[in-house]
mmCIF file of C-alpha atoms in Angstrom:
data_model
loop_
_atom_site.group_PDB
_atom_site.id
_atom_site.type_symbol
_atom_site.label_atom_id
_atom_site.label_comp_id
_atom_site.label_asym_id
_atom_site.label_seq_id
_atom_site.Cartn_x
_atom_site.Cartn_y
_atom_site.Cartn_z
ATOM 1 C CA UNK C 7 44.379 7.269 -79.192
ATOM 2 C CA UNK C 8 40.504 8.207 -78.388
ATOM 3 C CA UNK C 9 37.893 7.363 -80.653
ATOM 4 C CA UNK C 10 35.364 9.276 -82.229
ATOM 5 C CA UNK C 11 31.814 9.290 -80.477
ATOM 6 C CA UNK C 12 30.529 7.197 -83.681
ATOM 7 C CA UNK C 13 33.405 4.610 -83.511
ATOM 8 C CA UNK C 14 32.063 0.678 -83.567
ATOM 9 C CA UNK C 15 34.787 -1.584 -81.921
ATOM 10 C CA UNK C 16 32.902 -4.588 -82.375
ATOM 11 C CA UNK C 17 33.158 -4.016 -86.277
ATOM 12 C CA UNK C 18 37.027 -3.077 -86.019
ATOM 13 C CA UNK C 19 37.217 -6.687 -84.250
ATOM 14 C CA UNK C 20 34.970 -8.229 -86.784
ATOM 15 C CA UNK C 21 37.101 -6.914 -89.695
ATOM 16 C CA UNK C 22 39.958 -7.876 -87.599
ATOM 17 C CA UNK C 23 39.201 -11.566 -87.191
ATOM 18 C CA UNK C 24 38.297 -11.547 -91.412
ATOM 19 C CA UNK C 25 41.941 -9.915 -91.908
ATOM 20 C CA UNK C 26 44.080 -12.877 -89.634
ATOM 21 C CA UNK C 27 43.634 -15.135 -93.016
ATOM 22 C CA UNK C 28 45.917 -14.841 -95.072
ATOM 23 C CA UNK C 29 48.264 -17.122 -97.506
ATOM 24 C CA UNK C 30 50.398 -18.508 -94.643
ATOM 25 C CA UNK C 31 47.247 -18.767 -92.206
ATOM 26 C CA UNK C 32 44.453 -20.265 -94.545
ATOM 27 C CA UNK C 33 43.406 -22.075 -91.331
ATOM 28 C CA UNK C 34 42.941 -21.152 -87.649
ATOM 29 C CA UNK C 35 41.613 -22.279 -84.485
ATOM 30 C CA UNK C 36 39.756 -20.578 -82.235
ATOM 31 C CA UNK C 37 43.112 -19.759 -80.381
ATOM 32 C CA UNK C 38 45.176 -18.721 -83.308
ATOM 33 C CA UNK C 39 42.429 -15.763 -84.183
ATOM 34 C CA UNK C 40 41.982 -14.742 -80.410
ATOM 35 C CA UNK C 41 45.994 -14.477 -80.380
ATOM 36 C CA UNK C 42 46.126 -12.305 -83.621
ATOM 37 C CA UNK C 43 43.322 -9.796 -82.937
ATOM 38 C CA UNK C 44 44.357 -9.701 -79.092
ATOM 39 C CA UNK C 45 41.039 -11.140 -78.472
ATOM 40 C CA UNK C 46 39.529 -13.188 -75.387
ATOM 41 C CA UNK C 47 39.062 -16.475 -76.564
ATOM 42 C CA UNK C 48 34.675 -16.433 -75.972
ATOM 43 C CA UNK C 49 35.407 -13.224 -78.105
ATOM 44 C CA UNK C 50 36.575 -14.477 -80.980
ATOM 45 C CA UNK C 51 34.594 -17.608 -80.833
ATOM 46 C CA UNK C 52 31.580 -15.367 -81.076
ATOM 47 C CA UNK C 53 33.113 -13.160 -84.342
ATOM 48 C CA UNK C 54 34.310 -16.557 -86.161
ATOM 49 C CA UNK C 55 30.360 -18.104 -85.102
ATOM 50 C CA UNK C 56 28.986 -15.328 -86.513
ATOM 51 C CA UNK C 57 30.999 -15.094 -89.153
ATOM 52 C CA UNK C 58 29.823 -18.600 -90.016
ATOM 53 C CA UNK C 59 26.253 -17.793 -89.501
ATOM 54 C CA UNK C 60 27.077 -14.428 -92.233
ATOM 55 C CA UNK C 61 28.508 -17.532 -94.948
ATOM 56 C CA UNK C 62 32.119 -15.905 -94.506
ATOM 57 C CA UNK C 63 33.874 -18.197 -92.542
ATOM 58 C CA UNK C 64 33.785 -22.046 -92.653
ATOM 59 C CA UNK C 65 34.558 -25.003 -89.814
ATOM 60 C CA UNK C 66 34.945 -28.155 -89.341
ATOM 61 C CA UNK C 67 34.690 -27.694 -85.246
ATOM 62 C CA UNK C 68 38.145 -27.014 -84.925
ATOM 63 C CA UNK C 69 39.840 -25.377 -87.608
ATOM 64 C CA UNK C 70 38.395 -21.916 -89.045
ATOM 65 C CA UNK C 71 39.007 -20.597 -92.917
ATOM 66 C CA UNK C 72 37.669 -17.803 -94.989
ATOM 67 C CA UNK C 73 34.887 -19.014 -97.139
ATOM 68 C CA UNK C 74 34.732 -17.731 -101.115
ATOM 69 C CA UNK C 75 31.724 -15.564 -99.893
ATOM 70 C CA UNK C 76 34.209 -13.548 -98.648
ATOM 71 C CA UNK C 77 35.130 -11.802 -101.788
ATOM 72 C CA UNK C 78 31.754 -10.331 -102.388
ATOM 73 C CA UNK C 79 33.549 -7.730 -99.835
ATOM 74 C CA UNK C 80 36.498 -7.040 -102.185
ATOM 75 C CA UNK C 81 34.295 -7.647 -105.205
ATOM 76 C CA UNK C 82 31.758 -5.072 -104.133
ATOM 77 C CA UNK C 83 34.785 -2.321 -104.177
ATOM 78 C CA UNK C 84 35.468 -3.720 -107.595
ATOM 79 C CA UNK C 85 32.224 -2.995 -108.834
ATOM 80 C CA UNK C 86 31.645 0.366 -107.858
ATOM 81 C CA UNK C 87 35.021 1.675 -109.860
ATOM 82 C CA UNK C 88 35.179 2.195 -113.530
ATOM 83 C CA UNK C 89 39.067 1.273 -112.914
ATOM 84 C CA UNK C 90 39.260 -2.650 -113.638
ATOM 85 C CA UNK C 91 36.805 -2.452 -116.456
ATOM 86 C CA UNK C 92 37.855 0.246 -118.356
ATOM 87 C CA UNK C 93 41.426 -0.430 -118.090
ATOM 88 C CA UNK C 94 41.769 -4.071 -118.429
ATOM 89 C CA UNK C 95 41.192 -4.241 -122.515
ATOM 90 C CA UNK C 96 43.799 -1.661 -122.781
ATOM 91 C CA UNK C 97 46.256 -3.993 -120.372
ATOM 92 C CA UNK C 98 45.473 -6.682 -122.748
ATOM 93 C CA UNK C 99 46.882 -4.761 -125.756
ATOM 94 C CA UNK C 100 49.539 -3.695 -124.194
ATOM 95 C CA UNK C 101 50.282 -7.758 -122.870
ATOM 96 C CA UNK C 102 50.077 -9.132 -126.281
ATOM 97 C CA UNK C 103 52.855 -5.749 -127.633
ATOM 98 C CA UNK C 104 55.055 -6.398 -125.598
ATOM 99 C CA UNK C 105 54.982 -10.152 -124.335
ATOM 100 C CA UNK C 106 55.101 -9.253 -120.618
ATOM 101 C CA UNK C 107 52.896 -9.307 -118.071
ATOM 102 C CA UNK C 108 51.070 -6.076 -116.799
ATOM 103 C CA UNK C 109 49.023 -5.274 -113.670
ATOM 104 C CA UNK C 110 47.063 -2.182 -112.314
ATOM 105 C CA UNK C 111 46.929 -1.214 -108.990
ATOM 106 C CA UNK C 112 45.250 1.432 -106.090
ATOM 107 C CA UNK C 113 47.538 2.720 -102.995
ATOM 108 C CA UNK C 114 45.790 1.701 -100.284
ATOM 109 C CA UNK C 115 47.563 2.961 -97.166
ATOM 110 C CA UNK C 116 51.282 2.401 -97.066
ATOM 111 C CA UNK C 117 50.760 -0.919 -99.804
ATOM 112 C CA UNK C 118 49.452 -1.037 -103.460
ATOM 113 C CA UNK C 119 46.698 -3.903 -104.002
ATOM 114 C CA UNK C 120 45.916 -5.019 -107.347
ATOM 115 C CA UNK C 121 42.844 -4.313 -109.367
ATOM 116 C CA UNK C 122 43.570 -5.593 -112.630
ATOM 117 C CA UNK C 123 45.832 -7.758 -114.074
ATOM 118 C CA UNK C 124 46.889 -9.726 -117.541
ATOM 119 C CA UNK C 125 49.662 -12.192 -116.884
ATOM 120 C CA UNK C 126 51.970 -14.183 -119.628
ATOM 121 C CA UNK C 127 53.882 -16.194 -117.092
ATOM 122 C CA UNK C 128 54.637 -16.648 -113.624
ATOM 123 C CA UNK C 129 57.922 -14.915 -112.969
ATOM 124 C CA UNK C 130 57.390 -14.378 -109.133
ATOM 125 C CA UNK C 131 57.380 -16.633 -106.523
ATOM 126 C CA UNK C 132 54.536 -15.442 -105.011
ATOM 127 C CA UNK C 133 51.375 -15.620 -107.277
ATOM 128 C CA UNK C 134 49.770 -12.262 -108.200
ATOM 129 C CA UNK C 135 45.934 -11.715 -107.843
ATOM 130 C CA UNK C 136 43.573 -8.860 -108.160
ATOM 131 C CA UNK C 137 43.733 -8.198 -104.399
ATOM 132 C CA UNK C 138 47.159 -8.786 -103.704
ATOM 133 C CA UNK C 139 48.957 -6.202 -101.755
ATOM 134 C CA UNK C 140 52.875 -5.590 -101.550
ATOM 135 C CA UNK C 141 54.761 -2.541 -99.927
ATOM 136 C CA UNK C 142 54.244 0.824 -101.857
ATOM 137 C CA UNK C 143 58.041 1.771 -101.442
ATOM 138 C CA UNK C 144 59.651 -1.419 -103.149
ATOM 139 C CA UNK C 145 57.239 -1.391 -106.157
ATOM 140 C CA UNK C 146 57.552 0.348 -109.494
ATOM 141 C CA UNK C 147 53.873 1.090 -109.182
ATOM 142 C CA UNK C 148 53.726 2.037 -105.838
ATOM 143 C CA UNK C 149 56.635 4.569 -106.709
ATOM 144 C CA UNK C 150 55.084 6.137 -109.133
ATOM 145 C CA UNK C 151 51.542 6.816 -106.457
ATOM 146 C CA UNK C 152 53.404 7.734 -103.804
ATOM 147 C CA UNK C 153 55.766 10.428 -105.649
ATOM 148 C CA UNK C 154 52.105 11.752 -106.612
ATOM 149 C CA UNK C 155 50.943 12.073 -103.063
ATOM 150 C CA UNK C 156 51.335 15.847 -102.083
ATOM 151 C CA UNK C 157 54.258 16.598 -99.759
ATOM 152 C CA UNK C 158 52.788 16.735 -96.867
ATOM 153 C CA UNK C 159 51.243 13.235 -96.952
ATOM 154 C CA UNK C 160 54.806 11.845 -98.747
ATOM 155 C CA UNK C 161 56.796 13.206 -95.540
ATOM 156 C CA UNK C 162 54.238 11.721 -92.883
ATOM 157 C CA UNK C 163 54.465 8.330 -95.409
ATOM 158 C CA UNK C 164 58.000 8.524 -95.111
ATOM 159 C CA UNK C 165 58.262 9.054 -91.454
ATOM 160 C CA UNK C 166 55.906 6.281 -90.763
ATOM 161 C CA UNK C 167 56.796 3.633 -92.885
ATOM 162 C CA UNK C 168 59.010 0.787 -92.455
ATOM 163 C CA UNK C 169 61.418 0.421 -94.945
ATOM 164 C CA UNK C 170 62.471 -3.234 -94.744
ATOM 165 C CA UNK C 171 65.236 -4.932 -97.115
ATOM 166 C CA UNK C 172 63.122 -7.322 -99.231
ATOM 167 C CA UNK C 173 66.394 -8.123 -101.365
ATOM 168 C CA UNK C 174 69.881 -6.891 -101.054
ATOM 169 C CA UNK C 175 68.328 -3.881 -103.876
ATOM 170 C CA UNK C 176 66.171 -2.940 -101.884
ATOM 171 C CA UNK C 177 66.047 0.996 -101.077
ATOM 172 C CA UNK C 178 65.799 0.868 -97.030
ATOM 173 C CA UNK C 179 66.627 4.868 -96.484
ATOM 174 C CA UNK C 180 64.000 7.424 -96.291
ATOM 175 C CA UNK C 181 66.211 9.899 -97.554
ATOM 176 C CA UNK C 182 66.932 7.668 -100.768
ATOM 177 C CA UNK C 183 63.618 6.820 -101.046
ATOM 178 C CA UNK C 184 62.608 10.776 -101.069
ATOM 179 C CA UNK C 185 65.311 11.493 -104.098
ATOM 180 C CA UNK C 186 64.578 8.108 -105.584
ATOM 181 C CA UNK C 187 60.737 9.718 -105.561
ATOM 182 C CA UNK C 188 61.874 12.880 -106.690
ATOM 183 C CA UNK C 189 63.366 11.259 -110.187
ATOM 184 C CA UNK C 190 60.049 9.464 -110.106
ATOM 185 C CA UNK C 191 58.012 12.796 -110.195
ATOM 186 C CA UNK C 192 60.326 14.275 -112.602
ATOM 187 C CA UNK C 193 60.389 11.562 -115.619
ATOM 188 C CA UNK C 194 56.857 10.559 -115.157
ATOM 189 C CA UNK C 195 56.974 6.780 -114.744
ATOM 190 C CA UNK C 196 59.201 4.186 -112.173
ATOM 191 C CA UNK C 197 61.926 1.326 -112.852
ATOM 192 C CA UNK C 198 62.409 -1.005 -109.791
ATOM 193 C CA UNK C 199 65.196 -3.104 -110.259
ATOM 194 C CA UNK C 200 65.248 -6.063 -108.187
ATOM 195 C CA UNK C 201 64.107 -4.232 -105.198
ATOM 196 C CA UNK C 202 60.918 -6.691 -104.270
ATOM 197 C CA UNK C 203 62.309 -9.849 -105.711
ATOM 198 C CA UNK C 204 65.468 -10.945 -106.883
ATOM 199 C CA UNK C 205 65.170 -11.631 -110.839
ATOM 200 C CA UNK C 206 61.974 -9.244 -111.200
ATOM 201 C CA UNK C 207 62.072 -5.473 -113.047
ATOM 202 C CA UNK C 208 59.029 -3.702 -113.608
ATOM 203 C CA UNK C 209 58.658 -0.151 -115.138
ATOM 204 C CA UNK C 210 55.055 1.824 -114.215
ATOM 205 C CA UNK C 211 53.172 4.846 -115.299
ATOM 206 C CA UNK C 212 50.784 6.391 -113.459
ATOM 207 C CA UNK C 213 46.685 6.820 -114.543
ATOM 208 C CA UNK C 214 45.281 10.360 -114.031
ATOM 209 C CA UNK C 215 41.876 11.573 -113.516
ATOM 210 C CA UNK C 216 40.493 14.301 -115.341
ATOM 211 C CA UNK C 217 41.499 16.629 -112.382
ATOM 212 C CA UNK C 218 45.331 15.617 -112.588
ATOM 213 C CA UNK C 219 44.958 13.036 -110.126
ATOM 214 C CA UNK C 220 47.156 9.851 -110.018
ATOM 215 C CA UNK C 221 43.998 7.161 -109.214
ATOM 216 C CA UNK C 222 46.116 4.168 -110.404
ATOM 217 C CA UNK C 223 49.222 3.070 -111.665
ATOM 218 C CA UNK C 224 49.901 1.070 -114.625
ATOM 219 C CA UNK C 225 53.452 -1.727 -114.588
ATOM 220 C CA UNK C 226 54.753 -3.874 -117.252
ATOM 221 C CA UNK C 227 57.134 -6.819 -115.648
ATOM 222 C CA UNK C 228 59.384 -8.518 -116.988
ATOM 223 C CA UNK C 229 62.116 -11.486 -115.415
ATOM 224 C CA UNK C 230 65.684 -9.559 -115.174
ATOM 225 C CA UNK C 231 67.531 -12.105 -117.215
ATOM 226 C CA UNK C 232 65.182 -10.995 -120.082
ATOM 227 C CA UNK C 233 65.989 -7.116 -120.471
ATOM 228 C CA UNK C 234 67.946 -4.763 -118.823
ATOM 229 C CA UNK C 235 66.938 -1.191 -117.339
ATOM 230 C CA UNK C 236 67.816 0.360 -120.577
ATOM 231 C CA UNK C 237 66.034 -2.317 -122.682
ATOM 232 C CA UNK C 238 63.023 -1.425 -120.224
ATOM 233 C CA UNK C 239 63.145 2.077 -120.447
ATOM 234 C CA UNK C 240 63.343 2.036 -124.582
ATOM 235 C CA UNK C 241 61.417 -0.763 -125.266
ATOM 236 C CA UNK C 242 58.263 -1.125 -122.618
ATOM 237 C CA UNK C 243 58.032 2.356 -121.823
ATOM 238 C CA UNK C 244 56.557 3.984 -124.901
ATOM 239 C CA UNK C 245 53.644 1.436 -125.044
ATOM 240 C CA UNK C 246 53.784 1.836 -121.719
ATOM 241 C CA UNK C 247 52.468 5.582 -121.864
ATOM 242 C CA UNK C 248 50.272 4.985 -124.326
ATOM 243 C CA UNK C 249 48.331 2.339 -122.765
ATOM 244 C CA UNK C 250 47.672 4.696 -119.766
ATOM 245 C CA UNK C 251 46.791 7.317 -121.870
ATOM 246 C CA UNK C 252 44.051 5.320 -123.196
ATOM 247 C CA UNK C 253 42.935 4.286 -120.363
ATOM 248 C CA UNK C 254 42.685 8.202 -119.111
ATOM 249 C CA UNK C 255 40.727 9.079 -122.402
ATOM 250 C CA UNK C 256 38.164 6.294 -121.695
ATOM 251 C CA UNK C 257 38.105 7.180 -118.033
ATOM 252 C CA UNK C 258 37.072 10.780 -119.020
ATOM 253 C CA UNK C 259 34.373 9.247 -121.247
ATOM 254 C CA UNK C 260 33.234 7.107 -118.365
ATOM 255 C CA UNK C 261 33.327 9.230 -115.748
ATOM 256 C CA UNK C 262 31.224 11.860 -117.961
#
């Protein structure tokens, strides 16, 4: 595919070599990075040096990992949304309701990443961070952004995406997906049902700017053995909608 006239590779690369850390590669060598990015290795040696000159990236001469200066790049997103901030009291009201744990989060591409969250317990195996991403189509929240997308961008998401079984639940079929999306639009919020993990439900709502928008969506969790669909749809839901409702009437306020 060409690239525009402005296009900087060496920053694609860059970004690249930040992006090959991740939970199951906290540390690299100079090899591992040139492998991932499809680098030469004098190429990636000079990224990960510089890097290291920047404060990003740390060594001990052989192995390479992501230092915490790092986040100032995810941090500096953050900071320039009202999103975290204004919702997050609101997520803690809703948290202490209803016992469970509940989470924000932004579609970034074809995954949701987290931008606020107020745990109770760990009921995942994975640990949950502001930052974490997971696939858009096996998440209650991710649901409930993409059935907002307009059609034309839902039917290029759906041709694109790869819909991989992450349990035995797990809705692999674009066509499913699309009426499973459908439902979504029409009642206004998502229940995922052991579709990302095995034991984990979640229900989400979506958070509208004053324009209509969907700019976030809004899940309460909870461990399957706790509640079933129903018990999630009559008891969670309700404060539920009115958490994200507060958080649009204090987005309109911030916003101006």
């Amino acid at each position: 595919m060409p690239r525009e006239p402005y296009y900087v590779q060496s920053l694609e690369r860059g970004l690249a070599v930040i992006r090959a850390f991740d939970a199951q590669h906290r540390e690299l060598t100079l090899s591992d990075v040139a492998r991932a990015c499809g680098l030469t290795r004098a190429a990636a040696r000079r990224f990960l040096l510089t890097l290291t000159d920047l404060g990003y990236v740390r060594t001990d001469g052989r192995l390479f990992s992501l230092a915490p200066r790092v986040l100032e790049l995810g941090y500096s997103y953050l900071s320039s949304q009202s999103l975290p901030e204004v919702a997050e009291p609101h997520l803690e009201r809703l948290v202490a309701e209803v016992r469970e744990s509940s989470s924000m989060s932004v579609l970034d591409g074809d995954d949701i990443v987290y931008v606020a969250r107020v745990p109770t317990s760990r009921i995942m195996r994975v640990a949950i961070n502001v930052g974490t991403r997971f696939p858009a189509y096996a998440t209650s929240m991710g649901r409930v952004l993409l059935a907002a997308l307009p059609d034309g961008e839902l039917e290029a998401y759906l041709t694109r995406a790869k819909l991989e079984p992450l349990t035995d639940r797990t809705i692999c079929s674009p066509v499913a997906l699309r009426a499973e999306l459908d439902r979504v639009r029409a009642d206004g919020h998502a229940i995922v049902d052991q579709e990302l993990e095995e034991g984990l439900r979640s229900i989400a709502a979506p958070v509208r700017d004053r324009t209509g928008a969907a700019v976030a969506a809004v899940n309460v969790s909870v461990h399957a053995v706790r509640a079933t669909v129903e018990d999630i749809r009559e008891r969670l839901l309700p404060p539920l909608l009115a958490a994200t409702a507060a958080i649009e009437a204090d987005l309109r306020i911030a916003n101006g």
